[in-house]
XYZ file of C-alpha atoms in Angstrom:
502
model
C -7.313 -26.872 -14.031
C -6.995 -29.394 -11.192
C -7.301 -28.068 -7.663
C -4.015 -27.599 -5.793
C -3.474 -30.081 -2.986
C -0.987 -28.087 -0.908
C -1.781 -28.022 2.801
C -0.212 -26.084 5.647
C 3.071 -27.291 7.068
C 3.408 -28.374 10.675
C 5.428 -25.219 11.383
C 2.652 -22.987 10.005
C 0.049 -24.704 12.186
C 2.355 -24.439 15.201
C 2.906 -20.699 14.671
C -0.798 -19.900 14.402
C -1.094 -21.199 17.950
C 1.036 -18.246 19.086
C -1.326 -15.586 17.753
C -3.229 -13.270 20.088
C -6.799 -12.380 19.057
C -6.781 -8.656 19.823
C -8.280 -6.993 16.701
C -11.904 -5.896 16.834
C -13.878 -4.168 14.094
C -12.791 -0.698 15.271
C -9.124 -1.751 15.168
C -9.418 -3.249 11.670
C -11.079 -0.161 10.199
C -8.528 2.257 11.602
C -5.615 -0.034 10.790
C -6.707 0.031 7.152
C -7.294 3.788 7.105
C -3.831 4.266 8.597
C -2.245 1.990 5.990
C -4.124 2.694 2.773
C -5.046 6.390 2.932
C -1.683 7.829 1.940
C -0.992 11.535 2.206
C 2.159 11.008 0.129
C 0.073 10.208 -2.954
C -2.117 13.323 -2.757
C 0.565 15.648 -4.066
C 1.911 13.162 -6.604
C -1.440 12.552 -8.277
C -2.376 16.254 -8.096
C 0.561 17.073 -10.380
C -1.673 15.886 -13.237
C -4.016 18.816 -12.691
C -7.786 18.873 -12.502
C -8.215 15.708 -14.535
C -6.530 13.845 -11.655
C -9.767 14.413 -9.748
C -11.753 13.058 -12.690
C -9.678 9.897 -12.921
C -9.768 9.464 -9.132
C -13.563 9.566 -9.329
C -13.644 7.129 -12.272
C -11.469 4.615 -10.429
C -13.460 5.020 -7.218
C -16.577 3.882 -9.094
C -15.175 1.420 -11.634
C -12.325 -0.062 -9.630
C -12.702 0.514 -5.901
C -16.324 -0.693 -5.775
C -15.828 -4.049 -7.552
C -12.498 -4.564 -5.786
C -14.082 -3.955 -2.380
C -16.958 -6.344 -3.121
C -14.636 -9.144 -4.251
C -12.371 -9.036 -1.229
C -15.171 -8.492 1.272
C -16.505 -11.899 0.213
C -13.136 -13.667 -0.008
C -11.818 -12.205 3.247
C -14.883 -13.404 5.152
C -14.895 -16.852 3.523
C -11.171 -17.535 4.053
C -10.275 -16.016 7.447
C -6.827 -17.588 7.855
C -3.673 -15.797 9.031
C -1.653 -14.888 5.967
C -4.519 -13.462 3.917
C -3.678 -13.236 0.220
C -0.859 -15.784 0.536
C -3.373 -18.419 1.637
C -5.833 -17.374 -1.083
C -3.300 -17.654 -3.908
C -1.913 -20.910 -2.509
C -5.412 -22.372 -2.322
C -6.179 -21.318 -5.899
C -2.863 -21.831 -7.697
C -0.390 -23.538 -5.362
C 2.600 -22.492 -3.287
C 4.815 -21.276 -6.130
C 2.399 -18.570 -7.224
C 1.587 -17.727 -3.602
C 5.279 -17.277 -2.792
C 5.635 -14.717 -5.601
C 2.467 -12.834 -4.626
C 3.485 -12.679 -0.963
C 7.029 -11.542 -1.765
C 5.849 -8.734 -4.064
C 3.272 -7.567 -1.521
C 5.638 -7.734 1.414
C 8.703 -6.129 -0.173
C 6.617 -3.168 -1.365
C 6.353 -1.964 2.210
C 10.039 -1.706 3.238
C 10.881 -0.297 -0.210
C 8.094 2.254 0.177
C 8.974 3.129 3.785
C 12.710 3.405 3.117
C 12.550 4.969 -0.315
C 9.480 7.207 -0.223
C 8.044 7.723 3.259
C 11.399 8.468 4.858
C 12.135 11.033 2.127
C 8.765 12.739 2.563
C 9.157 12.833 6.353
C 12.649 14.310 6.006
C 11.495 16.868 3.452
C 8.668 17.903 5.773
C 11.049 18.251 8.709
C 13.568 20.231 6.648
C 11.000 22.592 5.126
C 8.816 23.324 8.136
C 10.571 22.378 11.365
C 14.383 22.420 11.297
C 17.068 22.448 8.570
C 18.000 18.968 7.391
C 20.418 19.381 4.462
C 20.046 16.659 1.843
C 22.817 14.078 2.074
C 24.064 15.303 5.449
C 24.683 13.049 8.443
C 21.534 14.464 10.060
C 19.529 13.605 6.923
C 20.731 10.001 6.929
C 20.204 9.677 10.688
C 16.676 11.081 10.547
C 15.601 8.701 7.770
C 17.139 5.648 9.418
C 15.506 6.448 12.778
C 12.183 6.958 10.971
C 12.441 3.486 9.408
C 13.201 1.725 12.662
C 10.362 3.456 14.516
C 7.955 1.833 12.041
C 9.683 -1.506 12.622
C 9.474 -1.181 16.407
C 5.715 -0.609 16.208
C 5.421 -3.901 14.304
C 7.671 -5.797 16.730
C 5.735 -5.037 19.912
C 2.597 -7.034 20.657
C -0.367 -6.214 18.444
C -2.385 -5.290 21.523
C -0.005 -2.350 22.027
C 1.405 -1.794 18.541
C -2.018 -1.277 16.953
C -2.449 2.028 18.780
C 0.202 3.856 16.734
C -1.658 3.212 13.440
C -4.991 3.907 15.129
C -3.790 7.239 16.496
C -2.238 8.048 13.133
C -5.520 7.326 11.349
C -7.439 9.628 13.679
C -4.877 12.426 13.255
C -4.853 11.874 9.487
C -8.614 12.211 9.074
C -8.697 15.202 11.446
C -5.913 16.923 9.478
C -7.661 16.378 6.151
C -10.980 17.661 7.517
C -9.300 20.776 8.957
C -7.447 21.353 5.673
C -10.619 21.081 3.593
C -12.571 23.424 5.869
C -9.700 25.924 5.778
C -9.583 25.671 1.989
C -13.266 26.619 1.815
C -12.567 29.712 3.929
C -9.531 30.588 1.792
C -11.468 30.183 -1.464
C -14.249 32.420 -0.141
C -11.720 35.157 0.688
C -9.203 34.882 -2.163
C -10.842 32.902 -4.939
C -9.445 29.752 -6.530
C -6.554 28.853 -8.820
C -8.722 29.393 -11.860
C -10.005 25.918 -12.599
C -12.457 25.700 -15.448
C -14.912 22.952 -16.288
C -12.789 22.016 -19.281
C -9.717 21.437 -17.117
C -11.475 18.405 -15.606
C -11.795 16.735 -19.021
C -9.994 13.371 -18.981
C -7.155 12.679 -21.415
C -5.085 9.620 -22.270
C -1.971 11.364 -20.981
C -3.676 11.963 -17.640
C -4.900 8.373 -17.534
C -1.476 6.873 -18.208
C 0.183 9.198 -15.722
C -2.240 8.987 -12.831
C -3.665 5.455 -12.940
C -0.701 3.702 -11.237
C -0.710 6.215 -8.378
C -4.483 6.036 -7.959
C -4.481 2.241 -7.970
C -1.704 2.266 -5.383
C -3.848 4.638 -3.330
C -6.977 2.479 -3.555
C -5.436 -0.981 -3.152
C -4.662 -2.759 0.100
C -7.913 -2.956 2.043
C -7.886 -6.754 1.927
C -4.432 -6.770 3.553
C -6.025 -6.699 7.006
C -6.744 -10.385 6.394
C -3.014 -11.020 6.759
C -3.778 -10.748 10.474
C -7.095 -12.651 10.284
C -5.872 -15.144 12.866
C -5.580 -12.243 15.319
C -9.099 -10.893 14.698
C -11.850 -11.575 17.189
C -14.429 -12.331 14.483
C -12.978 -11.991 10.937
C -15.962 -13.568 9.163
C -18.230 -10.874 10.567
C -15.871 -7.889 10.730
C -13.872 -8.081 7.470
C -16.725 -7.218 5.052
C -17.950 -4.314 7.189
C -14.401 -3.038 7.729
C -13.595 -3.125 4.008
C -16.819 -1.294 3.117
C -16.297 1.466 5.675
C -12.585 1.936 5.090
C -13.065 1.989 1.278
C -15.716 4.695 1.590
C -13.518 6.691 3.960
C -10.540 6.374 1.612
C -12.508 7.560 -1.409
C -13.567 10.686 0.488
C -10.052 11.228 1.891
C -8.614 11.218 -1.637
C -11.264 12.919 -3.743
C -11.983 15.899 -1.509
C -8.358 16.815 -0.618
C -7.214 16.411 -4.251
C -9.886 18.892 -5.290
C -8.885 21.195 -2.419
C -5.209 21.149 -3.471
C -6.128 21.944 -7.065
C -8.335 24.823 -5.974
C -5.505 26.715 -4.272
C -2.291 25.629 -6.041
C -1.809 25.949 -9.830
C -1.092 22.510 -11.315
C 2.305 23.597 -12.680
C 3.423 24.536 -9.151
C 2.460 21.278 -7.426
C 5.270 18.889 -6.518
C 4.756 15.264 -5.616
C 6.795 15.447 -2.452
C 5.339 18.677 -1.112
C 1.929 19.012 -2.736
C -0.261 18.731 0.350
C 1.848 20.883 2.651
C 2.343 23.502 -0.066
C -1.440 23.819 -0.223
C -1.676 23.827 3.577
C 0.857 26.648 3.805
C -1.174 28.656 1.298
C -4.606 28.286 2.907
C -3.347 28.791 6.473
C -2.818 32.453 5.591
C -6.465 32.964 6.598
C -5.389 32.533 10.245
C -3.101 35.550 10.206
C -0.441 35.535 12.938
C -1.371 32.014 14.014
C -0.540 30.578 10.586
C 3.106 29.758 11.358
C 2.232 27.987 14.596
C -0.508 25.987 12.904
C 1.848 25.064 10.076
C 4.437 23.807 12.554
C 1.835 21.692 14.319
C 0.655 20.335 10.973
C 4.217 19.420 9.958
C 4.727 17.494 13.212
C 1.389 15.763 12.650
C 2.458 14.919 9.095
C 5.650 13.188 10.255
C 3.653 11.272 12.890
C 1.066 10.238 10.291
C 3.772 8.978 7.947
C 5.367 6.914 10.728
C 1.995 5.442 11.710
C 1.228 4.648 8.084
C 4.519 2.837 7.648
C 3.981 0.888 10.866
C 0.480 -0.176 9.771
C 1.859 -1.680 6.575
C 4.726 -3.342 8.431
C 2.204 -4.941 10.806
C 0.050 -6.511 8.091
C 2.565 -7.294 5.333
C 5.157 -8.817 7.658
C 2.540 -11.270 8.905
C 1.804 -12.428 5.372
C 5.482 -13.024 4.643
C 6.010 -14.770 7.971
C 3.174 -17.191 7.204
C 4.650 -17.789 3.741
C 7.969 -18.631 5.396
C 6.334 -20.915 7.945
C 4.589 -22.652 5.051
C 7.863 -23.442 3.282
C 7.746 -20.662 0.677
C 10.536 -18.421 1.960
C 13.872 -19.690 3.277
C 12.936 -22.862 5.075
C 10.971 -21.451 7.954
C 13.651 -19.319 9.633
C 11.527 -16.210 9.026
C 8.293 -18.065 9.789
C 8.422 -17.921 13.569
C 6.253 -15.700 15.748
C 7.404 -14.643 19.200
C 5.643 -16.661 21.889
C 5.556 -13.652 24.211
C 4.673 -10.926 21.709
C 2.786 -12.924 19.082
C 4.589 -10.992 16.325
C 6.921 -12.139 13.487
C 10.016 -10.466 14.911
C 12.458 -11.994 12.417
C 10.505 -10.702 9.413
C 10.064 -7.354 11.166
C 13.838 -7.035 11.477
C 14.296 -8.169 7.868
C 11.873 -5.447 6.752
C 13.914 -2.863 8.623
C 17.123 -4.075 6.987
C 15.560 -4.049 3.488
C 14.135 -0.561 4.078
C 17.518 0.713 5.247
C 19.369 -0.812 2.293
C 16.845 0.635 -0.145
C 17.131 4.011 1.541
C 20.910 3.991 1.067
C 20.503 2.903 -2.571
C 17.902 5.609 -3.191
C 20.207 8.254 -1.816
C 22.593 7.403 -4.651
C 20.098 8.279 -7.385
C 21.177 11.380 -9.254
C 18.494 13.995 -8.842
C 16.817 16.129 -6.206
C 14.679 14.741 -3.396
C 11.483 15.180 -5.418
C 12.923 13.091 -8.264
C 14.064 10.371 -5.881
C 10.653 10.358 -4.205
C 8.838 9.970 -7.518
C 11.101 7.203 -8.844
C 11.051 5.126 -5.671
C 7.305 5.596 -5.201
C 6.856 4.199 -8.700
C 8.988 1.151 -7.867
C 6.792 0.538 -4.819
C 3.730 0.909 -7.016
C 5.057 -1.577 -9.567
C 5.807 -4.353 -7.052
C 2.456 -3.838 -5.318
C 0.385 -3.828 -8.515
C 2.185 -6.862 -9.940
C 1.172 -8.912 -6.900
C -2.511 -8.311 -7.723
C -2.080 -9.946 -11.120
C -2.054 -13.147 -9.046
C -4.273 -12.168 -6.115
C -7.291 -11.031 -8.158
C -7.503 -14.198 -10.330
C -7.103 -16.253 -7.143
C -10.034 -14.438 -5.545
C -12.172 -15.143 -8.608
C -11.246 -18.849 -8.642
C -12.062 -19.157 -4.947
C -15.686 -18.332 -5.806
C -15.932 -22.030 -6.770
C -14.744 -23.254 -3.373
C -17.319 -25.043 -1.257
C -16.926 -23.076 1.976
C -19.333 -21.085 4.175
C -19.716 -17.488 2.994
C -20.805 -15.102 5.763
C -20.970 -12.422 3.065
C -21.718 -13.144 -0.594
C -21.738 -10.572 -3.386
C -25.264 -10.783 -4.870
C -24.131 -11.742 -8.369
C -23.693 -15.037 -10.220
C -20.298 -16.689 -10.581
C -20.011 -15.127 -14.034
C -20.886 -11.748 -12.595
C -18.218 -12.227 -9.927
C -15.712 -13.149 -12.639
C -16.676 -9.991 -14.543
C -15.957 -7.881 -11.447
C -12.576 -9.564 -11.228
C -11.883 -8.960 -14.936
C -12.572 -5.241 -14.522
C -10.170 -5.012 -11.589
C -7.549 -7.119 -13.373
C -7.665 -4.905 -16.487
C -7.079 -1.770 -14.421
C -4.192 -3.370 -12.538
C -2.620 -4.678 -15.757
C -2.709 -1.166 -17.229
C -1.275 0.356 -14.069
C 1.472 -2.263 -13.837
C 2.650 -1.661 -17.402
C 2.651 2.113 -17.002
C 4.524 1.879 -13.691
C 7.274 -0.386 -15.032
C 7.535 1.138 -18.523
C 6.425 4.787 -18.302
C 6.302 6.632 -21.593
C 5.754 3.574 -23.785
C 1.991 3.945 -24.148
C 2.392 7.665 -24.682
C 4.779 6.862 -27.554
C 2.286 4.344 -28.956
C -0.466 6.973 -28.995
C 1.875 9.743 -30.253
C 1.598 11.803 -27.067
C 4.289 14.258 -25.998
C 6.411 12.783 -23.210
C 9.711 14.180 -21.942
C 11.044 11.487 -19.621
C 13.774 13.517 -17.933
C 11.527 16.535 -17.381
C 8.834 14.362 -15.790
C 11.004 12.054 -13.678
C 14.123 14.148 -13.007
C 16.324 11.211 -14.080
C 17.156 9.636 -17.419
C 15.043 6.784 -18.739
C 18.006 4.406 -18.687
C 18.684 5.137 -15.020
C 14.997 4.763 -14.172
C 14.659 1.420 -15.945
C 17.943 0.162 -14.516
C 16.727 0.890 -10.997
C 13.195 -0.433 -11.601
C 14.003 -3.562 -13.597
C 17.058 -4.214 -11.439
C 14.850 -4.178 -8.345
C 12.336 -6.571 -9.927
C 15.112 -8.904 -11.095
C 16.671 -8.946 -7.638
C 13.271 -9.791 -6.143
C 12.743 -12.680 -8.554
C 16.149 -14.087 -7.627
C 15.415 -13.628 -3.924
C 12.030 -15.311 -4.324
C 13.465 -18.254 -6.269
C 16.268 -18.821 -3.776
C 13.866 -18.472 -0.842
C 11.416 -20.947 -2.374
C 14.133 -23.504 -3.091
C 15.448 -23.196 0.448
C 11.975 -24.007 1.763
C 11.757 -27.351 -0.048
C 12.643 -29.415 3.015
C 9.870 -27.829 5.068
C 7.343 -28.452 2.289
C 8.047 -32.180 2.113
C 6.282 -32.885 5.417
C 2.955 -31.021 5.270
C 0.003 -31.860 7.454
C -2.954 -33.596 5.801
C -5.616 -31.212 4.510
C -8.137 -30.224 7.162
C -11.197 -28.052 7.431
C -8.926 -25.246 8.609
C -7.000 -25.466 5.334
C -9.361 -24.633 2.455
C -7.305 -25.976 -0.446
C -9.447 -29.112 -0.659
C -12.642 -27.054 -0.981
C -12.041 -26.258 -4.647
C -13.706 -28.571 -7.168
């Protein structure tokens, strides 16, 4: 395959001059913990019972480790603003990069508007103040939640980064307190009756949990979307990925086990799994339990908002660089504010998309838990599909003749094998997310679609495939509209690594 010759457009080079280098290693680590460690997935994956812990452990070893190694090397070797967009463009050209960036970016407003807002509202309604589903107050709460995450992405990174950082600190503190309380509870009241056999992995558990677990473990390389705003990306990216991956593995494995210890699997709901377990174990604090639960609920809403803002910060930058590079609507969305150094136009677009998806999600027939599960799966599908391009690009970039501050100590074939392992997992997760129940049918496993999802299969597929079709149309139109900007690129330079491939 010949090496792509695309180089950055003059607009893309101009916009990188507006970036403010404000991210140090501490900021990168906590930004990634805020974004990737998702409390919303703890309950959803725990619905698969004790084997969810087993599969989480399997993926931590056989997916998270090779994935982290691959992107630690690539992120350090290609420290350009735009991250994965630049990597895919360098490996396969602008067309593929435009698709990868769109799928990565749109996941975040869909996820914030269709899943995070629902979980925040459910938390508020259940533990703080009544918020009847479908009421004016419900709509208002969710819309305000969305635009708080947008505002954090609009303000300068020097200030906006502190919401995700604070959220990451609160998140880790909450999980530590929950786990310690669970130990006390188990000592006093026993456990939910888990046996060694209940941890045995099954195909049904694999097919059900792998998309959620992959969604939970993916995203640590996304900090490179803001590489142009890092003080020393070549040095800090590998260390940040290693530390945040290790933190994430602990923040998933231990709390999942804690939830399963105190809540029977058949009583766990995706939307309320963690807080249901919290409410149970807080009984050890007697009269203080209600106060602690209220504080925890407030912290949960804050954590969700900080998590959404972290993703808006990194994914909006990728899409803005794609736009500035002629891959999304002719550059209109590719401008960064001179004063703030942020992609305000894409930030606003993310808020609009999140709001529209929220309103569409509210029309799904089913309770809030069903809506949460369906929309979370749509977010998972768009996110995983983007890695079917990003992972092969990372493997191909191993052949690029560029300095490598960090190099995985394996041969090129070994590096390709790591990529193949990650790609196989993502391919499995993508299929299961878009077409749930099909592999179960193939292997003659029991699968009641309506009982599991709370909606009919036709409605699920209409919403999922309709979303993907709309995205493909949006991407095609956006790419065509960027043709004029692409006709006058700058010559390839050392700052643009496309020419480094053989």
